[in-house]
Coordinates of C-alpha atoms in Angstrom, one line a residue:
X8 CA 0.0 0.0 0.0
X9 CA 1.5 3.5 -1.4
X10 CA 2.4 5.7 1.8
X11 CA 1.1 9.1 2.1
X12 CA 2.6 11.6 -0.2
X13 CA 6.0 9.3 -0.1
X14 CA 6.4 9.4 -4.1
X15 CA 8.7 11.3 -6.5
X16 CA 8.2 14.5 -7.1
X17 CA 8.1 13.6 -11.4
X18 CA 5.2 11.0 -10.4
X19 CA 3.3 14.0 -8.8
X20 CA 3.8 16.4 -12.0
X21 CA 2.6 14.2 -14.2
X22 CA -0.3 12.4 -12.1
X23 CA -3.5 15.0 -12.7
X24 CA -2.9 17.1 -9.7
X25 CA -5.0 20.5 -10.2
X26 CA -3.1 23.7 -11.0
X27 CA -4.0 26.6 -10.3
X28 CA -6.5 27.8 -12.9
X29 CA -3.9 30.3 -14.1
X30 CA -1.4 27.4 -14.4
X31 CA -4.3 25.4 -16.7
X32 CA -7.9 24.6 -17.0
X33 CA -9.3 22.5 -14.4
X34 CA -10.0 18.6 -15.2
X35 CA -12.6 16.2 -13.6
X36 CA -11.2 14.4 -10.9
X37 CA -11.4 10.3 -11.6
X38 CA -14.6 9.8 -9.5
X39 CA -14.7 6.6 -11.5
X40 CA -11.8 3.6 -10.8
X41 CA -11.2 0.4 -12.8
X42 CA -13.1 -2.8 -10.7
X43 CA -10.3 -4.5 -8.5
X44 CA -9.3 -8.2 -9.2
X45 CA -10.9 -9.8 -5.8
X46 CA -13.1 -12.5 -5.6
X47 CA -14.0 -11.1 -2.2
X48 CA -15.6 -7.7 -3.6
X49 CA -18.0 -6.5 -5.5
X50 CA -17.4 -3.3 -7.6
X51 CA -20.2 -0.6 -7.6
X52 CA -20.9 3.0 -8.9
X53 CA -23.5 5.6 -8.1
X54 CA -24.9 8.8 -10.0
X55 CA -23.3 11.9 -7.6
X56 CA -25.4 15.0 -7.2
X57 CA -22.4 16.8 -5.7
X58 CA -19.8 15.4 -8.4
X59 CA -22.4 15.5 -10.8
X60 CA -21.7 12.2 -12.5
X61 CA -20.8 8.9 -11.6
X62 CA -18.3 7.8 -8.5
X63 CA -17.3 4.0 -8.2
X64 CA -16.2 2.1 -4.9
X65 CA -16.1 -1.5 -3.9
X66 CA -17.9 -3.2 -1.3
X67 CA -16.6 -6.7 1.0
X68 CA -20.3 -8.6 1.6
X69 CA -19.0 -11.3 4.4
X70 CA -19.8 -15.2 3.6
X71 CA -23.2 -14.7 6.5
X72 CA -24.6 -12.1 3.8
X73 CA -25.9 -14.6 1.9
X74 CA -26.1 -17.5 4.1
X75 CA -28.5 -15.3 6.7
X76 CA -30.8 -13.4 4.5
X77 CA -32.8 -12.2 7.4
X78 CA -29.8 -11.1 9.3
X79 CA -28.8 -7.2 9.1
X80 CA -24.8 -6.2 9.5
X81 CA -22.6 -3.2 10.6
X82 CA -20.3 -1.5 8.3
X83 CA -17.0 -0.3 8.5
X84 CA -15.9 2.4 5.9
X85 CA -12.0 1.6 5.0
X86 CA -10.5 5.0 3.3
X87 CA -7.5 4.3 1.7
X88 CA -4.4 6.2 1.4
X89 CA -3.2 8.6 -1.2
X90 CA -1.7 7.8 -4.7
X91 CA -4.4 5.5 -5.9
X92 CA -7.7 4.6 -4.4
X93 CA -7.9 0.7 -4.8
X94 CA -4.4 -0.4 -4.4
X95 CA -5.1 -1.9 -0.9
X96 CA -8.1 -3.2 -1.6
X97 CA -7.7 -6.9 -1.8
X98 CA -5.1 -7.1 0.8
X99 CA -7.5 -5.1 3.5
X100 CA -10.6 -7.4 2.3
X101 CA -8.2 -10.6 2.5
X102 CA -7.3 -9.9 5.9
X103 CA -11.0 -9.0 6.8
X104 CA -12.5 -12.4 5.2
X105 CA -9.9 -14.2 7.3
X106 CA -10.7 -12.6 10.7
X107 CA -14.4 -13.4 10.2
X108 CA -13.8 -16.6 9.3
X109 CA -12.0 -17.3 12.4
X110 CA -14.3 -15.7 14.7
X111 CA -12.0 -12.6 15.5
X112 CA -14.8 -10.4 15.1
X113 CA -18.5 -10.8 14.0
X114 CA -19.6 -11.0 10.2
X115 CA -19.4 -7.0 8.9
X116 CA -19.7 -5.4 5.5
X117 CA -16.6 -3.4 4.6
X118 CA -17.1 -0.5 1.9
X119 CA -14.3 1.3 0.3
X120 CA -15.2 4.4 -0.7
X121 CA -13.2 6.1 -3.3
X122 CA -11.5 9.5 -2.2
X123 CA -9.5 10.5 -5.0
X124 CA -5.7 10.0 -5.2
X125 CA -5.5 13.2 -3.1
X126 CA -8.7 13.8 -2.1
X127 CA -7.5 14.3 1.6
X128 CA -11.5 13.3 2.8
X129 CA -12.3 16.9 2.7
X130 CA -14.6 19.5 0.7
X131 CA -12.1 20.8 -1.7
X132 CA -12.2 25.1 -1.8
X133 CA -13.9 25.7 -5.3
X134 CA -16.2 22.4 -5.3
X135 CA -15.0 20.4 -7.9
X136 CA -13.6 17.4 -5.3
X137 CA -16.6 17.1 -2.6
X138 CA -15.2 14.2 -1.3
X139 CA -16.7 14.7 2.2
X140 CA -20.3 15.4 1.1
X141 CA -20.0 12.4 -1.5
X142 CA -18.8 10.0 0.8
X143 CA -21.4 11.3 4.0
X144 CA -24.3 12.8 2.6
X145 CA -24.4 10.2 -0.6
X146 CA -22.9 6.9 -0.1
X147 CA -23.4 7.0 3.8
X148 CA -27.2 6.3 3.1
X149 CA -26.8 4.4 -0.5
X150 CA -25.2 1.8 1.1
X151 CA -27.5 1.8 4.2
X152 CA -30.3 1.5 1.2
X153 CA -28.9 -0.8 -0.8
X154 CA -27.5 -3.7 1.9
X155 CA -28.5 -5.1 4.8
X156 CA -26.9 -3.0 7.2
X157 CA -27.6 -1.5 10.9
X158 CA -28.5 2.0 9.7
X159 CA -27.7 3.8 12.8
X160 CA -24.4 5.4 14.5
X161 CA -23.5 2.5 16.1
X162 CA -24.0 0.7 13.3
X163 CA -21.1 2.4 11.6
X164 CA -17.1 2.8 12.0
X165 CA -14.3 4.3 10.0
X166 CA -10.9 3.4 9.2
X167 CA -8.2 4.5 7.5
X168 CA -4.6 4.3 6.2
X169 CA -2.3 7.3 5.6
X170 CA -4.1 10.0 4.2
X171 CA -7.1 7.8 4.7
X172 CA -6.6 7.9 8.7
X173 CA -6.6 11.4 8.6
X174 CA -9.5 11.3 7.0
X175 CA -11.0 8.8 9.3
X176 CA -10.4 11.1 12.3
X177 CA -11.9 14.0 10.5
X178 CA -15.0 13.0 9.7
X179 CA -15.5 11.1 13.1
X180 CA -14.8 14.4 14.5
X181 CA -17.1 16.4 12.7
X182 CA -19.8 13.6 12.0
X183 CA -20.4 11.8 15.4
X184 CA -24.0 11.6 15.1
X185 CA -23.5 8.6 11.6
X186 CA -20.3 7.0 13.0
X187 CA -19.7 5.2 16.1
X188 CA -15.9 5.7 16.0
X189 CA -13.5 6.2 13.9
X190 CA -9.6 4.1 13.7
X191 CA -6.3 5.9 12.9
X192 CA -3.8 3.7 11.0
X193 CA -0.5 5.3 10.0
X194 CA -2.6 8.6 9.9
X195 CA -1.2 12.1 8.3
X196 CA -1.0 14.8 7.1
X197 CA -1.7 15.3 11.1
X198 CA 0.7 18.4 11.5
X199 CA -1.4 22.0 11.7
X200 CA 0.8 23.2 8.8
X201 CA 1.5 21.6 5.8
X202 CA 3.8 23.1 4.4
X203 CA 6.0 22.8 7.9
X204 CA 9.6 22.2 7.5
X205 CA 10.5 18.9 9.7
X206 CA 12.7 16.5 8.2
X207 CA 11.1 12.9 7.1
X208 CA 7.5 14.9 5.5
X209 CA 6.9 14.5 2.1
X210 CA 8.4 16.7 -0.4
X211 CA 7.4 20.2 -0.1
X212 CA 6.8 20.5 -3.9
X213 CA 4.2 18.5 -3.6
X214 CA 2.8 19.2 -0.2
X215 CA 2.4 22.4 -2.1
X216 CA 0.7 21.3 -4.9
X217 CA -2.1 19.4 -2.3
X218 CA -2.4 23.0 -0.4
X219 CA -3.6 24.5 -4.2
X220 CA -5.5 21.5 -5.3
X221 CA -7.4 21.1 -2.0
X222 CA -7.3 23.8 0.4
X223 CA -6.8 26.5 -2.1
X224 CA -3.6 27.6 -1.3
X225 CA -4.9 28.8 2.0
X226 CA -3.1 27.8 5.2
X227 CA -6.1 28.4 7.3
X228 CA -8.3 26.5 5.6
X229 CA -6.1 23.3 5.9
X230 CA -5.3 24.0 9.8
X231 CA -9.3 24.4 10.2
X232 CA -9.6 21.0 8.5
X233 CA -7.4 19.6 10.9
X234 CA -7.8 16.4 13.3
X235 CA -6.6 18.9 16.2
X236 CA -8.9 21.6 15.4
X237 CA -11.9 19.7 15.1
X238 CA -10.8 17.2 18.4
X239 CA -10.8 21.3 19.8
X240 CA -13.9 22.3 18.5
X241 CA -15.9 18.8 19.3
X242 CA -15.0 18.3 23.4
X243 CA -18.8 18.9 24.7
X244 CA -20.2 16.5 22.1
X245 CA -17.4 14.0 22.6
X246 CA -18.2 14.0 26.4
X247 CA -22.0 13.5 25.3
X248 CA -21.7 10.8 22.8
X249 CA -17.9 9.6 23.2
X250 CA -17.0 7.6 20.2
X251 CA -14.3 4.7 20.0
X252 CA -11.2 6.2 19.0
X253 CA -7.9 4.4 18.2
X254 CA -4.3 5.5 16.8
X255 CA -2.2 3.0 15.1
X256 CA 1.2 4.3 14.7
X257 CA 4.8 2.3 13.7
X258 CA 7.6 3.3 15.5
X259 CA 9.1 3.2 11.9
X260 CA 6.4 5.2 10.1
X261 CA 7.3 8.6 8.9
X262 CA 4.2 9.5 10.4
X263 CA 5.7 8.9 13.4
X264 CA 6.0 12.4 15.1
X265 CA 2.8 13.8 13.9
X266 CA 0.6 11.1 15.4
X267 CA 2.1 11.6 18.8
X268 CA 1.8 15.0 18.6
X269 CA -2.3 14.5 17.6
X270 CA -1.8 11.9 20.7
X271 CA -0.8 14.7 23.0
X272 CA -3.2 17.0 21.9
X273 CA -6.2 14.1 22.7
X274 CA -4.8 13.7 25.7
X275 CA -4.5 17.2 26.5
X276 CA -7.8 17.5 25.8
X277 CA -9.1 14.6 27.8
X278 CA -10.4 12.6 24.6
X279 CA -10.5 8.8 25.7
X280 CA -9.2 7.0 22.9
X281 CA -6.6 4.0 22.3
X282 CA -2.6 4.9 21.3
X283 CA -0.7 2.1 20.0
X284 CA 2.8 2.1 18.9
X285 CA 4.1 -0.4 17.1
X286 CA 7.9 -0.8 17.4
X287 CA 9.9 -2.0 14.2
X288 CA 7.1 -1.3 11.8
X289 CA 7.1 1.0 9.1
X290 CA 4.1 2.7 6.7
X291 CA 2.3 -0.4 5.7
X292 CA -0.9 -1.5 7.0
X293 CA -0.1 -5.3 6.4
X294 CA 3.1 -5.2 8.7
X295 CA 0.5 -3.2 11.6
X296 CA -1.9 -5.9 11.4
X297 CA 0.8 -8.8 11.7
X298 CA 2.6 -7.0 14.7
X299 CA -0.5 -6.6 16.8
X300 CA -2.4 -9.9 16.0
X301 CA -5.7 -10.5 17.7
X302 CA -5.3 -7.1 19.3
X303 CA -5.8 -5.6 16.4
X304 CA -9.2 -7.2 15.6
X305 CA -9.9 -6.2 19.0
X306 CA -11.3 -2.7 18.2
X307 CA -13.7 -4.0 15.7
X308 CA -14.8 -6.8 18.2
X309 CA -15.7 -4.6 20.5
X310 CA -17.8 -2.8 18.6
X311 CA -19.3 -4.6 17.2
X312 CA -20.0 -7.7 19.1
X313 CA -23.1 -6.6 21.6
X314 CA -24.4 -5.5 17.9
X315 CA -24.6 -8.8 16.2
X316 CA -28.3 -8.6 15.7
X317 CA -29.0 -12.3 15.1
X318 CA -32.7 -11.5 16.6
X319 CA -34.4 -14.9 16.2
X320 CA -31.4 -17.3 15.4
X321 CA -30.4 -16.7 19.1
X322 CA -33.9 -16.0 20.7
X323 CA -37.2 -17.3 19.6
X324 CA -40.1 -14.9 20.8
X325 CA -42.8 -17.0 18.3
X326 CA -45.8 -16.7 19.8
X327 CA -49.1 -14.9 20.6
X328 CA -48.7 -11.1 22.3
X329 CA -51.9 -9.5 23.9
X330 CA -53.1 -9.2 26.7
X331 CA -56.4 -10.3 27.6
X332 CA -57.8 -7.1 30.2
X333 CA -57.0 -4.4 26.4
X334 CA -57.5 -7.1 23.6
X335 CA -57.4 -4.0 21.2
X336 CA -54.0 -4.9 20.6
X337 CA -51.9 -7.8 19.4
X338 CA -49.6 -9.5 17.9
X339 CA -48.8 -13.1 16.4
X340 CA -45.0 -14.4 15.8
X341 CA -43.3 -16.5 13.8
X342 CA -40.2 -17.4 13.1
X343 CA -38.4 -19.9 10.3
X344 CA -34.8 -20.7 11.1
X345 CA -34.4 -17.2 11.5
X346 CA -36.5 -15.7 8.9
X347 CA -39.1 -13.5 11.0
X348 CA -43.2 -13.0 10.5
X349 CA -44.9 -10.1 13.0
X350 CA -48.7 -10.3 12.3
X351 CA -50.7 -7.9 14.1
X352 CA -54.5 -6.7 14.3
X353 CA -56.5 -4.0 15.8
X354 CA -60.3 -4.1 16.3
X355 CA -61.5 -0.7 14.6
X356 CA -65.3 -0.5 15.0
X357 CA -65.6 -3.9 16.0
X358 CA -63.8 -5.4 12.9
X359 CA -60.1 -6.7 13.2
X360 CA -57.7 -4.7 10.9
X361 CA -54.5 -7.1 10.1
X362 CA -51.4 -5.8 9.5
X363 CA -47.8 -6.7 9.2
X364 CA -44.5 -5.4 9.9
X365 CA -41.8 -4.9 7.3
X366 CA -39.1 -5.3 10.3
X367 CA -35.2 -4.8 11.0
X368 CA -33.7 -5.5 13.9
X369 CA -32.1 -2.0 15.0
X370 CA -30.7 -4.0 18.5
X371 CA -30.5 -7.8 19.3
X372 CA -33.8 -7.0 21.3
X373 CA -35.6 -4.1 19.2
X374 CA -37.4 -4.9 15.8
X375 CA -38.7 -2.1 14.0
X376 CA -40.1 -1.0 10.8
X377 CA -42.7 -0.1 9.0
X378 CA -46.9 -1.2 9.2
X379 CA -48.4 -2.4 6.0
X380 CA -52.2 -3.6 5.9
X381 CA -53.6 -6.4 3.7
X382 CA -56.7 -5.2 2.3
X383 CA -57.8 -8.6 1.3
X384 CA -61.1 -9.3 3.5
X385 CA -59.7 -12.5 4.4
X386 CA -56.5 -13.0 6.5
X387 CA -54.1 -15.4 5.9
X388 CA -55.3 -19.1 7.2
X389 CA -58.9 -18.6 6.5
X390 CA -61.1 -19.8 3.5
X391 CA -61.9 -16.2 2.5
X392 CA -58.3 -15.2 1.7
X393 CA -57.7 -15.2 -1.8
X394 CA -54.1 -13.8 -2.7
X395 CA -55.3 -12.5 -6.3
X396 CA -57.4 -10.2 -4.1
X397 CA -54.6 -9.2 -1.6
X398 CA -53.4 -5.3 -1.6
X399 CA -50.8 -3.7 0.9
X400 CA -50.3 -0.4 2.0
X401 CA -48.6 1.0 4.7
X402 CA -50.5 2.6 7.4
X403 CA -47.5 3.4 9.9
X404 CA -44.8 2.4 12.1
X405 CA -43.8 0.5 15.2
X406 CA -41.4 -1.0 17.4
X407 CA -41.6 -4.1 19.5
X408 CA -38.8 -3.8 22.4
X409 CA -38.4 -7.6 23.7
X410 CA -37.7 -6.7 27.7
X411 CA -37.3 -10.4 28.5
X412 CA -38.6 -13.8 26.6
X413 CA -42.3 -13.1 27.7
X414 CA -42.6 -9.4 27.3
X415 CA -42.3 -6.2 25.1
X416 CA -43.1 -2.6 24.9
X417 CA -45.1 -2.1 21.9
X418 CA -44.9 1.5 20.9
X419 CA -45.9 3.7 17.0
X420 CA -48.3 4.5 15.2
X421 CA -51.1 2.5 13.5
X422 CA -53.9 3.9 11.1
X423 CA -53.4 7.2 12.3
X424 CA -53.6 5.9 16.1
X425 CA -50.8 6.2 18.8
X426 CA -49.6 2.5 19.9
X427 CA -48.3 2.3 23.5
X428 CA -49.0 -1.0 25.0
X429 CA -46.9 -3.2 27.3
X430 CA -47.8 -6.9 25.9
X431 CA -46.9 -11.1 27.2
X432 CA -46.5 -13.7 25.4
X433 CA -49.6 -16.3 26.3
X434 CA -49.1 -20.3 25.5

């Protein structure tokens, strides 16, 4: 995997970094890569409203995707490093595949965005690279659409290599209310100036060039971009909703210097998060993973595991729900090896109304989702239901909160009436 910034200076003059517009006209960035050669992911592009055209990225669906069709997953959003966006792509997803196959941490979906060779996970001054928006405000809910996933915060983590850490930390600090935490791997730029003279940076030409094509040419924006500004800026909401924060650094790494520095100012701060040096290991996220072994799945584990929302494959909660003194209400569960039917009914004008719910399990104990009602005057068991005659519509929400095997707290909103109703399961 291509370190931050550590390339020749020739690579950089010739690899489509913006100019100035004085220098020449401005190009499209290359929102769209080639797929990557990986049996392990799928390649995938989606129509940008803020890039105004097409952006690709790749997407690791573990083994249980398909195997569990009922079953709903947490995400982790890799960002790469700079130089090119897919380069560690089947390395990170190898290494993933095998961790979930040995039950180092629970089945995930891994999606790797794409943030431009030098993107920096920022808003670019001028608009034409919106990697931030594209990435939060587009794929952040695409994804969450499109697969099974736990589409809440805690659903969600970052990580990142190189530039990509950076970018990790940057967006967990300014978007704690989609991601749970965010993970630091070899992380930089993470100095306040970029164009700071300390030996072992990247060249200055083309730290230069990166100011111009990103921050345009203004120091200030790039130090209010920063990790350290925004940890600054984001100390009441931390302390409110304190996300998992770890720093992976090599004792090697060129990096070195700038993460404890960002490690200091955490600390200073009083930010809880995990610091991890590495000793021997350079800028390569392979050698990281090898030195800390299980430790290093441990952040993902952690996560993660009280998440795994296997719902009915570990608890069975089939059954009838009312309860006899306010029959108004009720339920009726199923459950087939895991698979999940909620039936319900409400007795409007002394007729029963049946309805069903269109679940996800948000929690290992919540299912919600929304109410849809089967118009056909027969429900389903009884001679007059006759499926060419069946319509659905949906006619609200709820959400069934399992407070032990033999109760729940029914709560939403059913053909226009408020729900609340504390329910046991008869036999």
């Amino acid at each position: 995997m291509r370190p931050f910034l550590a390339i020749v200076v020739m690579f950089a003059l010739t690899a489509g970094l913006l100019l100035p517009e004085s220098g020449r006209a401005q190009v499209r960035p290359a929102w769209v890569t080639p797929p990557v050669a990986s049996p392990l992911v799928e390649y995938r592009q989606f129509d940008s409203a803020v890039a105004s055209g097409p952006i690709s990225y790749h997407v690791y669906l573990p083994t249980a995707y398909a195997a569990q069709p009922w079953r709903r997953f947490p995400v982790v959003y890799w960002l790469h490093g700079s130089g090119t966006p897919t380069e560690g792509i089947p390395t990170v997803a190898s290494r993933f595949h095998e961790a979930i196959a040995g039950g180092r941490i629970p089945p995930l979906i891994v999606v790797f965005p794409n943030g431009l060779p030098y993107g920096m996970w920022c808003d670019a001054r001028g608009g034409l690279q919106p990697v931030e928006s594209a990435l939060v405000h587009e794929l952040v809910p695409l994804v969450d659409g499109t697969f099974r996933t736990l589409p809440e915060r805690r659903g969600r983590l970052l990580d990142g290599f190189s530039m990509g850490g950076y970018g990790a930390a940057r967006l967990g600090l300014r978007f704690q209310g989609v991601f749970a935490g965010f993970s630091m791997l070899g992380a930089g730029p993470l100095q306040r100036d970029l164009l700071e003279d300390r030996p072992g940076l990247q060249p200055i030409e083309l730290r230069r060039r990166i100011l111009e094509e990103v921050y345009g040419g203004d120091p200030a924006y790039f130090e209010a971009q920063s990790p350290s500004t925004l940890a600054a800026a984001s100390v009441a909401s931390l302390e409110r909703h304190p996300p998992r924060i770890r720093q992976v650094i090599g004792t090697q790494d060129f990096t070195l210097q700038g993460n404890r520095d960002f490690h200091a100012r955490l600390t200073q701060l009083d930010i809880a998060h995990e610091y991890i040096e590495v000793p021997g290991v350079g800028h390569v996220v392979p050698g990281l993973m090898e030195a800390l072994g299980d430790r290093f799945w441990a952040y993902y584990r952690d996560a993660f595991q009280s998440l795994d929302p296997q719902g009915f494959a570990s608890h069975d909660y089939s059954g009838n729900w009312y309860v006899p003194a306010n029959s108004g209400w009720g339920l009726a569960i199923q459950s087939y090896g895991g698979q999940v039917l909620v039936l319900g009914f409400i007795f409007v004008d002394g007729q029963p109304t049946w309805f069903f719910l269109q679940e996800r399990w948000s929690s290992p104990d919540v299912l919600q989702g929304a109410v849809w009602r089967r118009t056909n005057p027969g429900a389903w068991g009884t001679p007059q239901f006759v499926p060419e005659e069946q319509r659905d519509a949906t006619i609200g929400t709820l959400r069934l909160e399992f407070t032990a095997r033999d109760t729940m707290e029914l709560s939403g909103t059913v053909a226009g009436r408020l729900v609340q109703a504390s329910l046991v399961r008869l036999e």
